[in-house]
Short mmCIF file of C-alpha atoms in Angstrom, two decimals:
data_model
loop_
_atom_site.label_atom_id
_atom_site.label_comp_id
_atom_site.label_asym_id
_atom_site.label_seq_id
_atom_site.Cartn_x
_atom_site.Cartn_y
_atom_site.Cartn_z
CA MET A 1 43.64 -28.90 1.52
CA THR A 2 41.38 -27.33 -1.07
CA LEU A 3 42.24 -24.12 -2.81
CA ALA A 4 40.12 -21.90 -5.02
CA LEU A 5 42.85 -21.32 -7.64
CA ASN A 6 40.90 -18.40 -9.25
CA LYS A 7 41.07 -16.55 -5.93
CA LEU A 8 44.80 -16.79 -5.59
CA ASN A 9 46.58 -13.45 -6.26
CA ILE A 10 49.51 -14.62 -8.45
CA GLN A 11 50.20 -10.95 -9.58
CA ARG A 12 50.67 -9.88 -5.96
CA ALA A 13 53.21 -12.70 -5.41
CA SER A 14 54.99 -11.87 -8.70
CA SER A 15 55.22 -8.16 -7.68
CA LEU A 16 56.48 -8.78 -4.09
CA LEU A 17 58.99 -11.50 -5.05
CA HIS A 18 60.14 -9.55 -8.19
CA VAL A 19 59.78 -12.50 -10.53
CA PRO A 20 57.63 -13.33 -13.55
CA THR A 21 54.44 -15.29 -12.80
CA GLU A 22 55.81 -18.27 -14.76
CA GLN A 23 58.61 -18.62 -12.33
CA LEU A 24 56.30 -19.01 -9.28
CA ASP A 25 55.36 -22.26 -7.73
CA LEU A 26 52.67 -22.86 -5.12
CA GLN A 27 53.98 -25.01 -2.31
CA ILE A 28 51.68 -26.92 0.03
CA ASN A 29 52.97 -28.71 3.16
CA ILE A 30 50.95 -30.72 5.73
CA ASP A 31 53.23 -31.90 8.52
CA VAL A 32 53.00 -33.78 11.89
CA LEU A 33 54.78 -32.06 14.86
CA SER A 34 57.98 -33.19 16.43
CA ASN A 35 57.76 -34.88 19.94
CA ASP A 36 59.10 -31.68 21.54
CA GLU A 37 56.53 -29.48 19.75
CA LEU A 38 53.76 -31.93 20.76
CA SER A 39 54.90 -31.81 24.41
CA ASP A 40 54.86 -28.01 24.26
CA LEU A 41 51.27 -27.95 22.80
CA LYS A 42 49.96 -30.35 25.49
CA GLN A 43 51.42 -28.25 28.34
CA SER A 44 49.85 -25.05 27.08
CA LEU A 45 46.51 -26.56 26.21
CA PRO A 46 43.60 -24.66 27.96
CA ALA A 47 42.22 -26.38 31.12
CA GLY A 48 39.45 -28.92 30.56
CA LEU A 49 40.44 -29.80 26.97
CA LYS A 50 41.78 -33.15 25.89
CA MET A 51 43.67 -33.71 22.63
CA LEU A 52 41.81 -36.11 20.35
CA VAL A 53 44.28 -36.68 17.44
CA GLN A 54 47.78 -35.81 16.41
CA PRO A 55 48.01 -32.07 15.70
CA LEU A 56 48.91 -30.96 12.18
CA ARG A 57 50.66 -28.02 10.63
CA PHE A 58 49.44 -26.65 7.34
CA ASN A 59 51.34 -24.28 5.15
CA VAL A 60 50.71 -22.77 1.77
CA GLN A 61 53.19 -20.33 0.18
CA TRP A 62 54.42 -19.03 -3.07
CA VAL A 63 58.00 -20.09 -3.96
CA ALA A 64 60.45 -18.58 -6.42
CA GLY A 65 63.93 -20.07 -6.07
CA ASP A 66 64.96 -19.57 -2.45
CA GLN A 67 62.32 -16.88 -1.88
CA THR A 68 58.94 -17.58 -0.20
CA LEU A 69 55.86 -15.60 0.40
CA LYS A 70 52.89 -16.61 2.50
CA LEU A 71 49.41 -16.24 1.06
CA ASP A 72 47.65 -13.15 2.38
CA GLN A 73 44.47 -13.42 4.47
CA GLU A 74 42.03 -12.76 1.66
CA GLU A 75 43.57 -15.75 -0.29
CA LEU A 76 43.40 -17.92 2.79
CA LYS A 77 39.69 -17.25 3.15
CA ASN A 78 39.32 -19.50 0.10
CA VAL A 79 41.50 -22.31 1.50
CA THR A 80 39.66 -25.26 3.25
CA ARG A 81 41.63 -27.61 5.35
CA VAL A 82 40.12 -31.03 5.92
CA ILE A 83 41.53 -33.41 8.57
CA HIS A 84 40.30 -37.03 8.47
CA LEU A 85 39.82 -38.35 12.02
CA GLY A 86 38.89 -41.91 11.31
CA THR A 87 36.57 -43.79 13.68
CA THR A 88 37.71 -41.88 16.75
CA ASP A 89 35.08 -41.50 19.54
CA LEU A 90 33.93 -37.88 18.89
CA ASP A 91 30.99 -35.76 19.87
CA PRO A 92 30.85 -32.72 17.47
CA GLN A 93 29.07 -30.66 20.21
CA THR A 94 31.99 -31.09 22.62
CA ALA A 95 34.82 -31.15 20.07
CA THR A 96 36.61 -28.03 19.03
CA VAL A 97 39.47 -26.90 16.88
CA LEU A 98 42.08 -24.46 18.13
CA GLY A 99 44.74 -22.60 16.21
CA PHE A 100 48.13 -22.39 17.92
CA ASN A 101 50.07 -19.15 17.46
CA GLU A 102 53.61 -20.11 17.55
CA GLU A 103 54.86 -16.52 18.16
CA THR A 104 52.64 -15.80 21.21
CA ARG A 105 52.35 -19.52 22.28
CA THR A 106 48.63 -19.09 22.72
CA TYR A 107 45.53 -20.86 21.45
CA SER A 108 42.54 -19.29 19.83
CA TYR A 109 39.11 -20.45 18.49
CA VAL A 110 39.04 -21.63 14.80
CA PRO A 111 35.84 -22.12 12.84
CA ALA A 112 35.41 -25.89 12.25
CA TYR A 113 32.66 -28.20 11.21
CA PHE A 114 32.74 -31.95 12.07
CA VAL A 115 31.15 -34.35 9.64
CA GLN A 116 30.64 -38.15 9.92
CA ASN A 117 30.41 -40.28 6.76
CA LYS A 118 30.08 -44.09 6.90
CA GLY A 119 31.49 -44.09 10.41
CA GLN A 120 34.46 -41.98 9.58
CA TRP A 121 34.82 -38.48 11.05
CA GLU A 122 36.40 -35.48 9.33
CA VAL A 123 36.68 -31.83 10.30
CA ARG A 124 36.59 -28.95 7.84
CA ILE A 125 38.52 -25.94 8.98
CA ARG A 126 38.10 -22.38 7.84
CA ASP A 127 40.70 -20.02 9.05
CA MET A 128 42.77 -17.05 7.81
CA GLN A 129 45.55 -16.80 10.35
CA TYR A 130 46.92 -20.01 11.93
CA SER A 131 48.66 -23.03 10.44
CA THR A 132 49.02 -25.38 13.43
CA TYR A 133 45.62 -26.94 14.47
CA VAL A 134 44.79 -28.91 17.65
CA ILE A 135 41.50 -30.92 17.80
CA ALA A 136 40.42 -31.26 21.29
CA SER A 137 37.31 -32.19 23.28
CA ASN A 138 35.71 -30.43 26.19
CA GLU A 139 33.54 -32.80 28.19
CA GLN A 140 32.21 -29.90 30.28
CA ILE A 141 29.92 -28.71 27.56
CA ASP A 142 26.16 -29.32 28.46
CA THR A 143 24.55 -30.44 25.13
CA SER A 144 21.10 -31.10 26.58
CA ASP A 145 19.64 -27.73 25.39
CA ASN A 146 21.84 -26.29 22.74
CA ASP A 147 19.36 -23.56 21.65
CA SER A 148 18.85 -21.93 24.99
CA SER A 149 20.41 -18.51 25.70
CA ILE A 150 22.38 -19.74 28.70
CA ASN A 151 23.80 -22.73 26.85
CA SER A 152 24.68 -20.56 23.80
CA ILE A 153 26.97 -18.60 26.09
CA GLN A 154 28.48 -21.68 27.60
CA TYR A 155 28.77 -23.39 24.24
CA MET A 156 30.73 -20.42 22.77
CA GLN A 157 32.95 -20.23 25.99
CA ASN A 158 33.78 -23.91 25.76
CA LYS A 159 34.52 -23.60 22.02
CA GLN A 160 37.04 -20.97 23.18
CA LEU A 161 35.12 -18.21 21.13
CA LEU A 162 34.21 -16.43 24.29
CA ALA A 163 36.35 -15.62 27.26
CA LEU A 164 35.01 -16.85 30.57
CA ASN A 165 32.57 -14.22 32.06
CA GLN A 166 33.10 -11.91 29.00
CA PHE A 167 29.33 -11.36 28.79
CA LYS A 168 26.44 -11.37 31.28
CA THR A 169 22.92 -12.34 30.36
CA ASP A 170 20.05 -9.85 30.04
CA GLU A 171 22.46 -6.86 29.50
CA PRO A 172 22.36 -4.93 26.27
CA ILE A 173 25.13 -5.66 23.76
CA THR A 174 27.03 -2.96 21.95
CA ARG A 175 27.97 -2.38 18.37
CA GLY A 176 31.56 -2.95 19.16
CA GLU A 177 30.91 -6.27 20.90
CA VAL A 178 28.85 -7.47 18.00
CA ALA A 179 31.54 -6.43 15.51
CA GLN A 180 34.24 -8.20 17.53
CA LEU A 181 32.18 -11.38 17.92
CA LEU A 182 31.46 -11.61 14.10
CA VAL A 183 35.11 -11.07 13.23
CA SER A 184 36.27 -13.77 15.70
CA ALA A 185 33.41 -16.22 14.91
CA LEU A 186 34.26 -16.14 11.11
CA GLY A 187 37.98 -16.64 11.78
CA ALA A 188 38.80 -13.20 10.42
CA ASN A 189 41.07 -11.98 13.25
CA GLY A 190 43.96 -12.39 10.94
CA ILE A 191 42.76 -9.78 8.60
CA ALA A 192 44.25 -6.50 9.59
CA SER A 193 42.67 -3.36 8.24
CA LYS A 194 44.01 -0.06 9.46
CA ASN A 195 42.13 1.99 6.87
CA THR A 196 38.81 3.10 8.19
CA SER A 197 36.78 6.14 7.76
CA PHE A 198 35.50 5.92 11.31
CA ARG A 199 36.87 8.90 13.11
CA ASP A 200 35.99 7.56 16.58
CA VAL A 201 37.77 4.18 16.32
CA THR A 202 40.89 3.72 18.43
CA GLU A 203 43.80 1.29 17.74
CA GLU A 204 42.40 -0.98 20.42
CA GLN A 205 39.14 -1.18 18.40
CA SER A 206 40.83 -2.36 15.16
CA TYR A 207 38.15 -5.11 14.95
CA ALA A 208 35.73 -2.36 13.86
CA ALA A 209 37.95 -1.48 10.94
CA THR A 210 38.17 -5.22 10.05
CA ALA A 211 34.39 -5.69 10.40
CA ALA A 212 33.81 -2.67 8.12
CA HIS A 213 36.43 -3.93 5.58
CA LEU A 214 34.69 -7.19 5.37
CA GLY A 215 31.32 -5.60 5.05
CA PHE A 216 29.80 -6.60 8.34
CA VAL A 217 29.11 -3.24 9.75
CA LYS A 218 28.51 0.39 8.41
CA GLY A 219 29.00 3.53 10.13
CA TYR A 220 26.94 6.75 10.65
CA ALA A 221 26.60 9.73 8.36
CA ASP A 222 28.89 11.81 10.59
CA GLY A 223 31.73 9.30 10.09
CA THR A 224 31.48 7.59 13.48
CA PHE A 225 31.18 4.02 14.35
CA ARG A 226 29.90 4.40 17.95
CA ALA A 227 31.34 1.15 19.35
CA ASP A 228 29.70 1.69 22.71
CA ARG A 229 26.21 2.27 21.46
CA GLN A 230 23.74 -0.40 22.08
CA VAL A 231 22.63 -2.51 18.99
CA THR A 232 18.99 -2.56 18.00
CA ARG A 233 17.28 -5.58 16.77
CA GLU A 234 17.13 -4.49 13.16
CA GLU A 235 20.79 -3.48 13.19
CA LEU A 236 21.68 -6.91 14.47
CA ALA A 237 19.70 -8.56 11.75
CA SER A 238 21.64 -6.47 9.18
CA MET A 239 25.05 -7.25 10.62
CA VAL A 240 24.26 -10.96 10.82
CA TYR A 241 22.96 -11.03 7.24
CA ARG A 242 26.17 -9.36 5.94
CA ALA A 243 28.29 -11.91 7.92
CA ILE A 244 26.38 -14.71 6.30
CA GLN A 245 26.85 -13.04 2.91
CA TYR A 246 30.55 -12.85 3.55
CA ALA A 247 30.60 -16.51 4.40
CA GLY A 248 28.86 -17.39 1.16
CA GLY A 249 25.71 -18.62 2.77
CA VAL A 250 22.98 -16.17 1.60
CA SER A 251 22.09 -18.22 -1.46
CA VAL A 252 19.66 -20.32 0.66
CA ALA A 253 18.19 -17.28 2.25
CA ASN A 254 14.85 -15.85 0.98
CA SER A 255 14.79 -12.06 1.17
CA SER A 256 11.11 -12.12 0.28
CA ALA A 257 9.92 -14.35 3.02
CA VAL A 258 6.84 -13.38 4.91
CA ILE A 259 7.64 -11.76 8.30
CA SER A 260 5.03 -12.91 10.83
CA TYR A 261 5.82 -10.21 13.41
CA LEU A 262 2.81 -8.03 14.19
CA ASP A 263 4.80 -4.91 13.94
CA HIS A 264 6.66 -5.80 10.74
CA ASP A 265 5.58 -2.42 9.16
CA SER A 266 7.81 -0.56 11.72
CA ILE A 267 11.02 -2.31 10.43
CA SER A 268 13.26 0.21 8.59
CA PRO A 269 13.31 -0.26 4.79
CA TRP A 270 17.06 -0.83 4.78
CA ALA A 271 16.61 -3.74 7.26
CA THR A 272 13.46 -5.40 5.95
CA ALA A 273 15.13 -7.72 3.46
CA HIS A 274 17.72 -8.73 6.00
CA VAL A 275 15.04 -9.63 8.71
CA GLN A 276 13.15 -11.57 5.90
CA ALA A 277 16.31 -13.50 4.99
CA LEU A 278 17.09 -14.43 8.61
CA THR A 279 13.46 -15.47 9.13
CA SER A 280 13.64 -17.73 6.14
CA LEU A 281 16.71 -19.37 7.68
CA ASN A 282 14.94 -19.89 11.06
CA LEU A 283 17.56 -17.83 12.86
CA LEU A 284 15.06 -15.62 14.72
CA GLN A 285 12.50 -18.15 15.71
CA ASP A 286 11.11 -17.74 19.34
CA THR A 287 13.71 -15.11 20.10
CA PHE A 288 11.66 -12.00 20.09
CA GLY A 289 8.06 -13.29 20.55
CA THR A 290 5.24 -12.08 18.29
CA THR A 291 6.53 -8.57 17.94
CA PHE A 292 9.92 -7.59 16.46
CA GLU A 293 10.36 -4.08 18.05
CA PRO A 294 13.03 -3.15 15.60
CA LYS A 295 14.36 -0.25 17.60
CA LYS A 296 14.66 -2.06 20.84
CA ALA A 297 18.15 -2.85 22.23
CA VAL A 298 19.31 -6.48 21.82
CA THR A 299 20.44 -8.33 24.95
CA THR A 300 23.67 -10.32 25.07
CA ASP A 301 21.88 -13.72 25.40
CA GLU A 302 19.55 -12.82 22.44
CA ALA A 303 22.51 -11.84 20.26
CA LEU A 304 24.64 -14.93 21.18
CA MET A 305 21.73 -17.25 20.53
CA ILE A 306 21.22 -15.88 17.17
CA LEU A 307 24.95 -15.99 16.46
CA VAL A 308 25.26 -19.71 17.40
CA ARG A 309 22.24 -20.50 15.11
CA THR A 310 23.92 -18.48 12.33
CA LEU A 311 27.31 -20.21 12.68
CA ARG A 312 25.57 -23.58 12.48
CA SER A 313 23.54 -22.53 9.35
CA ILE A 314 26.79 -21.69 7.47
CA GLU A 315 28.56 -24.82 8.96
CA TYR A 316 31.16 -22.89 10.89
CA VAL A 317 30.28 -24.81 14.05
CA ASN A 318 28.23 -27.92 14.78
#
């Protein structure tokens, strides 16, 4: 487990536990599960998945005497969990990591990147909510054409990021759907943000407040978010760029890259640098043809293909 110590909020812990900072300890636990817990996990594992290695439970908390305090989600953003898998037979395209919520007894997608070094596999997990992780394989994933729109949808479904039949191809995607996807894809579901200036966001649309809090999305001048409004191509480019920025991946992007689209002059000034950056990262290649048509609505399959490319570029999936 790797922690960015300068990102830990020791003053928050001191205030909430009512002790001086010098009396605080940071406790890190990495535990295997009991046989009963392991049996429970196997029984509730989603259909089609096979457990690859022993699940592990990670826990980081502040300790003062008999008092404990969990790290908040912003602190957990800067915690990387690495699990060494050894020489196990693993395909990073079919493998996935799921977080197990012990309260709801359910599994959810967790951003994870598999790396092989000298024949040894390891997985790097980025998550801000769960502590118990199950590494599983789904042999139903078709890896023959990972960059097609259809396979992008299937890939995300089998990684447990999309619910089955959640989206249909060739249909416009909405601002709310993109915001929800970005929050889930970056493992930020655990960040609750009730404070929002959007006057049209309901409690069921809390992902919009989270996305705004994290800087993925912006609202309109009248204070609305308009979750049901279709996303334009230039809006999607800006949302994706901000998500990459949040994940710390914009340092390799070139915001002055040449845009080869024939209609590049029609891109709004506020989106030009974002389109340039995504172009430099090869995230838009062959998606929109020779013209960008910045005001045109984005289809679901176009958006998901770009999202899968984005997640790979920042090493949140393989």
